[in-house]
Amino acid sequence: TSFLDVEELILKVNNHIKTYHISKELSRSKKILHNKEIAFENKIKDINDSVNYAKLIQKSLLPKINFLESFYNECFIVYKPKDTIGGDFFWMDVVNNRLITVCGDCIGHGVPGAMLSMIGYQLVSQIINENRTFSPGEILTQLHKKLGLFFENESEKISNCIDMSICSYRFDDGVLEFAGAKGYTIIQNGDDIFELKGDAVSIGDEFHLDYQFKTQYYLIDSDTWLYQFTDGYQDQFGGAFYKKFSKKKLIELLKVNNSKSAKEKKVIIEDTLSKWMNSNFQIDDITILGVKLAQVK
């Protein structure tokens, strides 16, 4: 009997030792996991801080609406990146007795799209302000070549394309010059709405390296609205049957609200989008630029 008691005691001691080691191992694993969790949270914070800082840089880079308002009474900008930062960008300036407006949609969104958008923005600014190029078709052609050179040593085959529309409104004769790289523009005078379609080639398309973009010319009457878009608004899913909003609905929205002021148009466009999306996620960056063309103030 005493032998069994000793054996039982040894068994209990061994079990206790095992339990102790398991407890210590669990405690050590818990501490390691806690430290990794803290490191992960710090890494997420660093990433968020970096993205938020990038947002500030992108926001400071893009023109402010009050710049356009200093020349035009009636104008608005709807700019809604899908993520904190986005791949859409717009550029505008009054130069050489004309208003030049640019609306670009870079392939992708988030950080990659934002980086490409800032490259596109700077190249557009360089072509217009430094190279003194004012023809929309020539601006796109130069941008196409510059973007190709920028990425020519890229070893990985990734898409660095930008869809874009450029409008140049000449104050002296009321002519609107337009060119697009898979981009489009709407001009509206009263109930008359006309879509200006660009060339079917994106900026940076490696299969069309020597492409020459074409400039189109239109004589503009007074009180004509000019709208430039990226495709985010029309492609947004929503509604009762979860369908795309569509370009047709967007044009109709502009048509029925033609008599509204710029501020009212902006509110209507944003409210319509919000109701259409309901609880659905935004699928792409959204940009709409609207201005009522006339002589500058």
mmCIF file of C-alpha atoms in Angstrom:
data_model
loop_
_atom_site.group_PDB
_atom_site.id
_atom_site.type_symbol
_atom_site.label_atom_id
_atom_site.label_comp_id
_atom_site.label_asym_id
_atom_site.label_seq_id
_atom_site.Cartn_x
_atom_site.Cartn_y
_atom_site.Cartn_z
ATOM 1 C CA THR A 1 0.000 0.000 0.000
ATOM 2 C CA SER A 2 2.794 2.372 0.901
ATOM 3 C CA PHE A 3 4.419 1.650 -2.517
ATOM 4 C CA LEU A 4 1.224 2.731 -4.274
ATOM 5 C CA ASP A 5 1.107 5.887 -2.165
ATOM 6 C CA VAL A 6 4.649 6.821 -3.214
ATOM 7 C CA GLU A 7 3.856 6.104 -6.850
ATOM 8 C CA GLU A 8 0.736 8.231 -6.640
ATOM 9 C CA LEU A 9 2.742 11.019 -5.006
ATOM 10 C CA ILE A 10 5.352 10.908 -7.766
ATOM 11 C CA LEU A 11 2.582 11.025 -10.372
ATOM 12 C CA LYS A 12 1.035 14.059 -8.694
ATOM 13 C CA VAL A 13 4.408 15.811 -8.495
ATOM 14 C CA ASN A 14 5.098 15.121 -12.181
ATOM 15 C CA ASN A 15 1.648 16.392 -13.136
ATOM 16 C CA HIS A 16 2.210 19.502 -11.071
ATOM 17 C CA ILE A 17 5.566 20.084 -12.765
ATOM 18 C CA LYS A 18 3.976 19.636 -16.199
ATOM 19 C CA THR A 19 1.151 22.002 -15.272
ATOM 20 C CA TYR A 20 3.688 24.533 -14.005
ATOM 21 C CA HIS A 21 5.716 24.376 -17.242
ATOM 22 C CA ILE A 22 2.563 24.599 -19.355
ATOM 23 C CA SER A 23 1.433 27.599 -17.322
ATOM 24 C CA LYS A 24 4.832 29.269 -17.760
ATOM 25 C CA GLU A 25 4.783 28.552 -21.498
ATOM 26 C CA LEU A 26 1.257 29.939 -21.809
ATOM 27 C CA SER A 27 2.288 33.011 -19.848
ATOM 28 C CA ARG A 28 5.317 33.487 -22.116
ATOM 29 C CA SER A 29 3.210 32.958 -25.263
ATOM 30 C CA LYS A 30 0.607 35.402 -23.963
ATOM 31 C CA LYS A 31 3.320 37.995 -23.366
ATOM 32 C CA ILE A 32 4.780 37.443 -26.853
ATOM 33 C CA LEU A 33 1.293 37.713 -28.386
ATOM 34 C CA HIS A 34 0.612 40.894 -26.405
ATOM 35 C CA ASN A 35 3.886 42.429 -27.586
ATOM 36 C CA LYS A 36 3.111 41.470 -31.175
ATOM 37 C CA GLU A 37 -0.358 42.981 -30.809
ATOM 38 C CA ILE A 38 1.165 46.233 -29.554
ATOM 39 C CA ALA A 39 3.707 46.191 -32.414
ATOM 40 C CA PHE A 40 0.911 45.530 -34.908
ATOM 41 C CA GLU A 41 -1.196 48.380 -33.494
ATOM 42 C CA ASN A 42 1.820 50.707 -33.660
ATOM 43 C CA LYS A 43 2.444 49.644 -37.265
ATOM 44 C CA ILE A 44 -1.194 50.289 -38.172
ATOM 45 C CA LYS A 45 -0.953 53.691 -36.476
ATOM 46 C CA ASP A 46 2.209 54.507 -38.430
ATOM 47 C CA ILE A 47 0.513 53.497 -41.688
ATOM 48 C CA ASN A 48 -2.608 55.531 -40.887
ATOM 49 C CA ASP A 49 -0.492 58.518 -39.903
ATOM 50 C CA SER A 50 1.434 58.231 -43.176
ATOM 51 C CA VAL A 51 -1.739 57.930 -45.246
ATOM 52 C CA ASN A 52 -3.331 60.879 -43.443
ATOM 53 C CA TYR A 53 -0.196 62.926 -44.060
ATOM 54 C CA ALA A 54 -0.317 61.912 -47.720
ATOM 55 C CA LYS A 55 -3.938 63.096 -47.731
ATOM 56 C CA LEU A 56 -2.831 66.520 -46.505
ATOM 57 C CA ILE A 57 -0.157 66.671 -49.218
ATOM 58 C CA GLN A 58 -2.646 65.671 -51.914
ATOM 59 C CA LYS A 59 -5.247 68.116 -50.597
ATOM 60 C CA SER A 60 -2.745 70.982 -50.548
ATOM 61 C CA LEU A 61 -1.651 70.112 -54.087
ATOM 62 C CA LEU A 62 -5.111 70.170 -55.663
ATOM 63 C CA PRO A 63 -6.590 73.581 -56.547
ATOM 64 C CA LYS A 64 -9.140 75.058 -54.154
ATOM 65 C CA ILE A 65 -12.608 76.042 -55.329
ATOM 66 C CA ASN A 66 -11.978 79.633 -54.231
ATOM 67 C CA PHE A 67 -9.263 79.835 -56.916
ATOM 68 C CA LEU A 68 -11.856 79.179 -59.609
ATOM 69 C CA GLU A 69 -14.386 81.393 -57.811
ATOM 70 C CA SER A 70 -11.935 84.284 -58.102
ATOM 71 C CA PHE A 71 -12.552 84.128 -61.866
ATOM 72 C CA TYR A 72 -16.083 82.696 -62.095
ATOM 73 C CA ASN A 73 -19.193 83.257 -59.991
ATOM 74 C CA GLU A 74 -20.742 79.906 -60.884
ATOM 75 C CA CYS A 75 -18.525 76.865 -60.335
ATOM 76 C CA PHE A 76 -18.251 73.796 -58.091
ATOM 77 C CA ILE A 77 -16.109 70.733 -57.441
ATOM 78 C CA VAL A 78 -17.283 67.356 -56.152
ATOM 79 C CA TYR A 79 -14.241 65.357 -55.032
ATOM 80 C CA LYS A 80 -14.742 62.080 -53.145
ATOM 81 C CA PRO A 81 -11.825 59.630 -52.992
ATOM 82 C CA LYS A 82 -12.842 56.010 -52.399
ATOM 83 C CA ASP A 83 -10.175 55.684 -49.703
ATOM 84 C CA THR A 84 -8.398 58.277 -47.579
ATOM 85 C CA ILE A 85 -6.395 59.273 -50.647
ATOM 86 C CA GLY A 86 -7.378 58.677 -54.247
ATOM 87 C CA GLY A 87 -6.326 58.371 -57.862
ATOM 88 C CA ASP A 88 -8.488 61.189 -59.240
ATOM 89 C CA PHE A 89 -7.034 64.665 -59.664
ATOM 90 C CA PHE A 90 -7.964 67.972 -61.227
ATOM 91 C CA TRP A 91 -5.906 70.942 -62.396
ATOM 92 C CA MET A 92 -6.958 74.426 -63.432
ATOM 93 C CA ASP A 93 -5.458 77.779 -64.265
ATOM 94 C CA VAL A 94 -6.187 80.967 -66.161
ATOM 95 C CA VAL A 95 -3.239 81.370 -68.514
ATOM 96 C CA ASN A 96 -2.604 82.926 -71.934
ATOM 97 C CA ASN A 97 -6.080 84.506 -71.960
ATOM 98 C CA ARG A 98 -7.868 81.204 -71.467
ATOM 99 C CA LEU A 99 -9.219 78.934 -68.748
ATOM 100 C CA ILE A 100 -7.621 75.487 -68.817
ATOM 101 C CA THR A 101 -9.229 72.716 -66.760
ATOM 102 C CA VAL A 102 -7.989 69.149 -66.428
ATOM 103 C CA CYS A 103 -9.747 66.133 -64.910
ATOM 104 C CA GLY A 104 -7.729 62.933 -64.529
ATOM 105 C CA ASP A 105 -8.556 59.388 -63.423
ATOM 106 C CA CYS A 106 -5.528 57.208 -62.654
ATOM 107 C CA ILE A 107 -5.726 53.429 -62.855
ATOM 108 C CA GLY A 108 -6.292 52.168 -59.326
ATOM 109 C CA HIS A 109 -7.076 54.080 -56.152
ATOM 110 C CA GLY A 110 -5.678 54.322 -52.654
ATOM 111 C CA VAL A 111 -1.908 54.842 -52.278
ATOM 112 C CA PRO A 112 -0.825 53.641 -55.794
ATOM 113 C CA GLY A 113 -3.502 55.738 -57.484
ATOM 114 C CA ALA A 114 -2.647 58.773 -55.353
ATOM 115 C CA MET A 115 1.055 58.545 -56.197
ATOM 116 C CA LEU A 116 0.286 58.322 -59.906
ATOM 117 C CA SER A 117 -2.168 61.226 -59.627
ATOM 118 C CA MET A 118 0.512 63.465 -58.091
ATOM 119 C CA ILE A 119 2.937 62.516 -60.880
ATOM 120 C CA GLY A 120 0.245 63.311 -63.468
ATOM 121 C CA TYR A 121 -0.599 66.607 -61.765
ATOM 122 C CA GLN A 122 3.016 67.777 -61.717
ATOM 123 C CA LEU A 123 3.616 66.758 -65.340
ATOM 124 C CA VAL A 124 0.480 68.609 -66.506
ATOM 125 C CA SER A 125 1.595 71.721 -64.626
ATOM 126 C CA GLN A 126 5.056 71.486 -66.169
ATOM 127 C CA ILE A 127 3.720 71.056 -69.715
ATOM 128 C CA ILE A 128 1.364 74.039 -69.458
ATOM 129 C CA ASN A 129 3.270 76.508 -67.277
ATOM 130 C CA GLU A 130 6.881 75.702 -68.176
ATOM 131 C CA ASN A 131 6.582 74.403 -71.731
ATOM 132 C CA ARG A 132 3.832 76.956 -72.500
ATOM 133 C CA THR A 133 1.682 74.361 -74.245
ATOM 134 C CA PHE A 134 -2.008 75.324 -74.340
ATOM 135 C CA SER A 135 -3.590 73.073 -76.968
ATOM 136 C CA PRO A 136 -5.404 70.209 -75.140
ATOM 137 C CA GLY A 137 -4.399 67.612 -77.727
ATOM 138 C CA GLU A 138 -0.745 68.640 -77.556
ATOM 139 C CA ILE A 139 -0.838 68.673 -73.737
ATOM 140 C CA LEU A 140 -2.107 65.072 -73.744
ATOM 141 C CA THR A 141 0.458 64.027 -76.355
ATOM 142 C CA GLN A 142 3.342 65.469 -74.329
ATOM 143 C CA LEU A 143 1.968 63.969 -71.110
ATOM 144 C CA HIS A 144 1.667 60.586 -72.828
ATOM 145 C CA LYS A 145 5.355 60.692 -73.821
ATOM 146 C CA LYS A 146 6.559 62.011 -70.459
ATOM 147 C CA LEU A 147 4.668 59.365 -68.502
ATOM 148 C CA GLY A 148 6.102 56.676 -70.779
ATOM 149 C CA LEU A 149 9.635 57.985 -70.156
ATOM 150 C CA PHE A 150 8.979 58.199 -66.428
ATOM 151 C CA PHE A 151 8.214 54.479 -66.255
ATOM 152 C CA GLU A 152 10.413 53.227 -69.104
ATOM 153 C CA ASN A 153 12.876 51.514 -66.739
ATOM 154 C CA GLU A 154 10.141 49.850 -64.732
ATOM 155 C CA SER A 155 11.001 46.134 -64.691
ATOM 156 C CA GLU A 156 7.560 44.976 -63.632
ATOM 157 C CA LYS A 157 4.732 45.260 -66.139
ATOM 158 C CA ILE A 158 2.166 47.297 -64.252
ATOM 159 C CA SER A 159 -0.492 49.630 -65.555
ATOM 160 C CA ASN A 160 0.411 53.299 -65.185
ATOM 161 C CA CYS A 161 -2.426 54.700 -67.282
ATOM 162 C CA ILE A 162 -4.493 57.846 -66.786
ATOM 163 C CA ASP A 163 -7.857 58.624 -68.375
ATOM 164 C CA MET A 164 -8.230 62.362 -68.776
ATOM 165 C CA SER A 165 -10.150 65.256 -70.271
ATOM 166 C CA ILE A 166 -8.689 68.707 -70.922
ATOM 167 C CA CYS A 167 -10.683 71.821 -71.800
ATOM 168 C CA SER A 168 -9.286 75.194 -72.823
ATOM 169 C CA TYR A 169 -11.811 78.047 -73.057
ATOM 170 C CA ARG A 170 -10.477 81.011 -75.028
ATOM 171 C CA PHE A 171 -11.791 84.320 -73.716
ATOM 172 C CA ASP A 172 -11.113 86.357 -76.852
ATOM 173 C CA ASP A 173 -13.299 84.392 -79.270
ATOM 174 C CA GLY A 174 -15.416 82.093 -77.022
ATOM 175 C CA VAL A 175 -13.972 78.902 -78.510
ATOM 176 C CA LEU A 176 -13.697 75.802 -76.362
ATOM 177 C CA GLU A 177 -10.822 73.464 -77.203
ATOM 178 C CA PHE A 178 -11.218 69.888 -75.970
ATOM 179 C CA ALA A 179 -9.179 66.706 -75.983
ATOM 180 C CA GLY A 180 -9.648 63.469 -74.096
ATOM 181 C CA ALA A 181 -7.757 60.288 -73.338
ATOM 182 C CA LYS A 182 -10.736 57.981 -72.764
ATOM 183 C CA GLY A 183 -12.192 61.004 -70.985
ATOM 184 C CA TYR A 184 -15.361 62.890 -71.793
ATOM 185 C CA THR A 185 -16.904 66.275 -71.087
ATOM 186 C CA ILE A 186 -20.471 67.592 -71.098
ATOM 187 C CA ILE A 187 -21.441 71.058 -72.299
ATOM 188 C CA GLN A 188 -24.937 72.327 -71.529
ATOM 189 C CA ASN A 189 -26.851 75.398 -72.650
ATOM 190 C CA GLY A 190 -30.424 75.352 -71.392
ATOM 191 C CA ASP A 191 -32.006 72.045 -72.380
ATOM 192 C CA ASP A 192 -29.313 71.368 -74.962
ATOM 193 C CA ILE A 193 -26.701 68.906 -73.694
ATOM 194 C CA PHE A 194 -23.825 67.653 -75.782
ATOM 195 C CA GLU A 195 -21.180 65.080 -74.894
ATOM 196 C CA LEU A 196 -17.613 65.677 -76.054
ATOM 197 C CA LYS A 197 -15.876 62.319 -76.469
ATOM 198 C CA GLY A 198 -12.123 61.951 -76.356
ATOM 199 C CA ASP A 199 -9.783 59.543 -78.118
ATOM 200 C CA ALA A 200 -9.981 55.851 -77.192
ATOM 201 C CA VAL A 201 -6.412 55.743 -75.831
ATOM 202 C CA SER A 202 -5.308 56.248 -72.225
ATOM 203 C CA ILE A 203 -2.314 58.326 -71.205
ATOM 204 C CA GLY A 204 0.582 55.921 -70.675
ATOM 205 C CA ASP A 205 -0.854 53.138 -72.852
ATOM 206 C CA GLU A 206 2.284 51.168 -73.757
ATOM 207 C CA PHE A 207 0.683 49.840 -76.952
ATOM 208 C CA HIS A 208 0.246 53.354 -78.398
ATOM 209 C CA LEU A 209 3.518 55.062 -77.469
ATOM 210 C CA ASP A 210 3.572 57.428 -80.482
ATOM 211 C CA TYR A 211 -0.103 58.342 -80.381
ATOM 212 C CA GLN A 212 -1.021 61.948 -81.206
ATOM 213 C CA PHE A 213 -4.119 63.164 -79.374
ATOM 214 C CA LYS A 214 -6.564 65.313 -81.303
ATOM 215 C CA THR A 215 -7.984 68.706 -80.318
ATOM 216 C CA GLN A 216 -11.661 69.418 -81.002
ATOM 217 C CA TYR A 217 -13.059 72.956 -81.342
ATOM 218 C CA TYR A 218 -16.507 74.262 -80.338
ATOM 219 C CA LEU A 219 -17.936 77.771 -80.423
ATOM 220 C CA ILE A 220 -19.551 78.367 -77.032
ATOM 221 C CA ASP A 221 -22.553 80.602 -76.413
ATOM 222 C CA SER A 222 -22.754 82.636 -73.217
ATOM 223 C CA ASP A 223 -24.164 80.934 -70.112
ATOM 224 C CA THR A 224 -22.936 77.501 -71.172
ATOM 225 C CA TRP A 225 -22.076 75.025 -68.431
ATOM 226 C CA LEU A 226 -18.983 72.858 -68.730
ATOM 227 C CA TYR A 227 -18.798 69.568 -66.776
ATOM 228 C CA GLN A 228 -15.781 67.272 -66.535
ATOM 229 C CA PHE A 229 -15.956 63.874 -64.863
ATOM 230 C CA THR A 230 -14.151 60.760 -63.883
ATOM 231 C CA ASP A 231 -16.241 57.587 -64.200
ATOM 232 C CA GLY A 232 -16.717 56.990 -60.456
ATOM 233 C CA TYR A 233 -20.142 58.641 -60.180
ATOM 234 C CA GLN A 234 -21.764 56.935 -63.157
ATOM 235 C CA ASP A 235 -20.276 53.532 -62.218
ATOM 236 C CA GLN A 236 -21.407 53.615 -58.589
ATOM 237 C CA PHE A 237 -23.681 50.693 -57.700
ATOM 238 C CA GLY A 238 -26.859 51.276 -55.745
ATOM 239 C CA GLY A 239 -30.594 51.827 -56.064
ATOM 240 C CA ALA A 240 -33.313 49.262 -55.493
ATOM 241 C CA PHE A 241 -31.712 46.704 -57.836
ATOM 242 C CA TYR A 242 -28.032 47.391 -57.105
ATOM 243 C CA LYS A 243 -27.181 48.693 -60.565
ATOM 244 C CA LYS A 244 -24.756 51.313 -61.856
ATOM 245 C CA PHE A 245 -26.016 54.876 -61.692
ATOM 246 C CA SER A 246 -25.093 55.254 -65.405
ATOM 247 C CA LYS A 247 -23.976 58.189 -67.513
ATOM 248 C CA LYS A 248 -27.520 58.550 -68.841
ATOM 249 C CA LYS A 249 -28.912 59.232 -65.353
ATOM 250 C CA LEU A 250 -26.084 61.649 -64.622
ATOM 251 C CA ILE A 251 -26.776 63.651 -67.787
ATOM 252 C CA GLU A 252 -30.498 63.689 -66.977
ATOM 253 C CA LEU A 253 -29.698 64.904 -63.458
ATOM 254 C CA LEU A 254 -27.731 67.813 -64.902
ATOM 255 C CA LYS A 255 -30.462 68.556 -67.423
ATOM 256 C CA VAL A 256 -33.354 68.803 -64.954
ATOM 257 C CA ASN A 257 -31.298 70.986 -62.599
ATOM 258 C CA ASN A 258 -29.882 73.324 -65.226
ATOM 259 C CA SER A 259 -31.508 76.434 -63.744
ATOM 260 C CA LYS A 260 -30.032 75.827 -60.293
ATOM 261 C CA SER A 261 -27.022 77.723 -58.967
ATOM 262 C CA ALA A 262 -23.594 76.111 -58.701
ATOM 263 C CA LYS A 263 -23.976 75.598 -54.943
ATOM 264 C CA GLU A 264 -27.395 74.005 -55.434
ATOM 265 C CA LYS A 265 -26.069 71.736 -58.196
ATOM 266 C CA LYS A 266 -23.263 70.512 -55.921
ATOM 267 C CA VAL A 267 -25.697 69.704 -53.095
ATOM 268 C CA ILE A 268 -28.110 67.925 -55.474
ATOM 269 C CA ILE A 269 -25.314 65.844 -57.025
ATOM 270 C CA GLU A 270 -23.955 64.812 -53.619
ATOM 271 C CA ASP A 271 -27.395 64.101 -52.119
ATOM 272 C CA THR A 272 -28.437 62.055 -55.161
ATOM 273 C CA LEU A 273 -25.270 59.989 -54.860
ATOM 274 C CA SER A 274 -25.795 59.430 -51.129
ATOM 275 C CA LYS A 275 -29.377 58.251 -51.627
ATOM 276 C CA TRP A 276 -28.367 56.036 -54.546
ATOM 277 C CA MET A 277 -25.573 54.364 -52.569
ATOM 278 C CA ASN A 278 -27.678 53.963 -49.423
ATOM 279 C CA SER A 279 -25.559 51.577 -47.317
ATOM 280 C CA ASN A 280 -23.440 50.313 -50.234
ATOM 281 C CA PHE A 281 -19.703 50.905 -50.365
ATOM 282 C CA GLN A 282 -18.195 53.487 -52.695
ATOM 283 C CA ILE A 283 -16.428 51.503 -55.432
ATOM 284 C CA ASP A 284 -14.221 54.166 -57.036
ATOM 285 C CA ASP A 285 -12.909 57.714 -56.692
ATOM 286 C CA ILE A 286 -15.435 60.359 -57.746
ATOM 287 C CA THR A 287 -14.702 63.769 -59.273
ATOM 288 C CA ILE A 288 -17.021 66.242 -60.998
ATOM 289 C CA LEU A 289 -15.927 69.730 -62.031
ATOM 290 C CA GLY A 290 -18.589 72.224 -63.122
ATOM 291 C CA VAL A 291 -18.166 75.813 -64.330
ATOM 292 C CA LYS A 292 -20.418 78.264 -66.138
ATOM 293 C CA LEU A 293 -18.295 79.623 -68.951
ATOM 294 C CA ALA A 294 -18.127 83.342 -69.517
ATOM 295 C CA GLN A 295 -15.589 86.132 -69.588
ATOM 296 C CA VAL A 296 -13.487 86.207 -66.431
ATOM 297 C CA LYS A 297 -14.351 88.733 -63.732
#
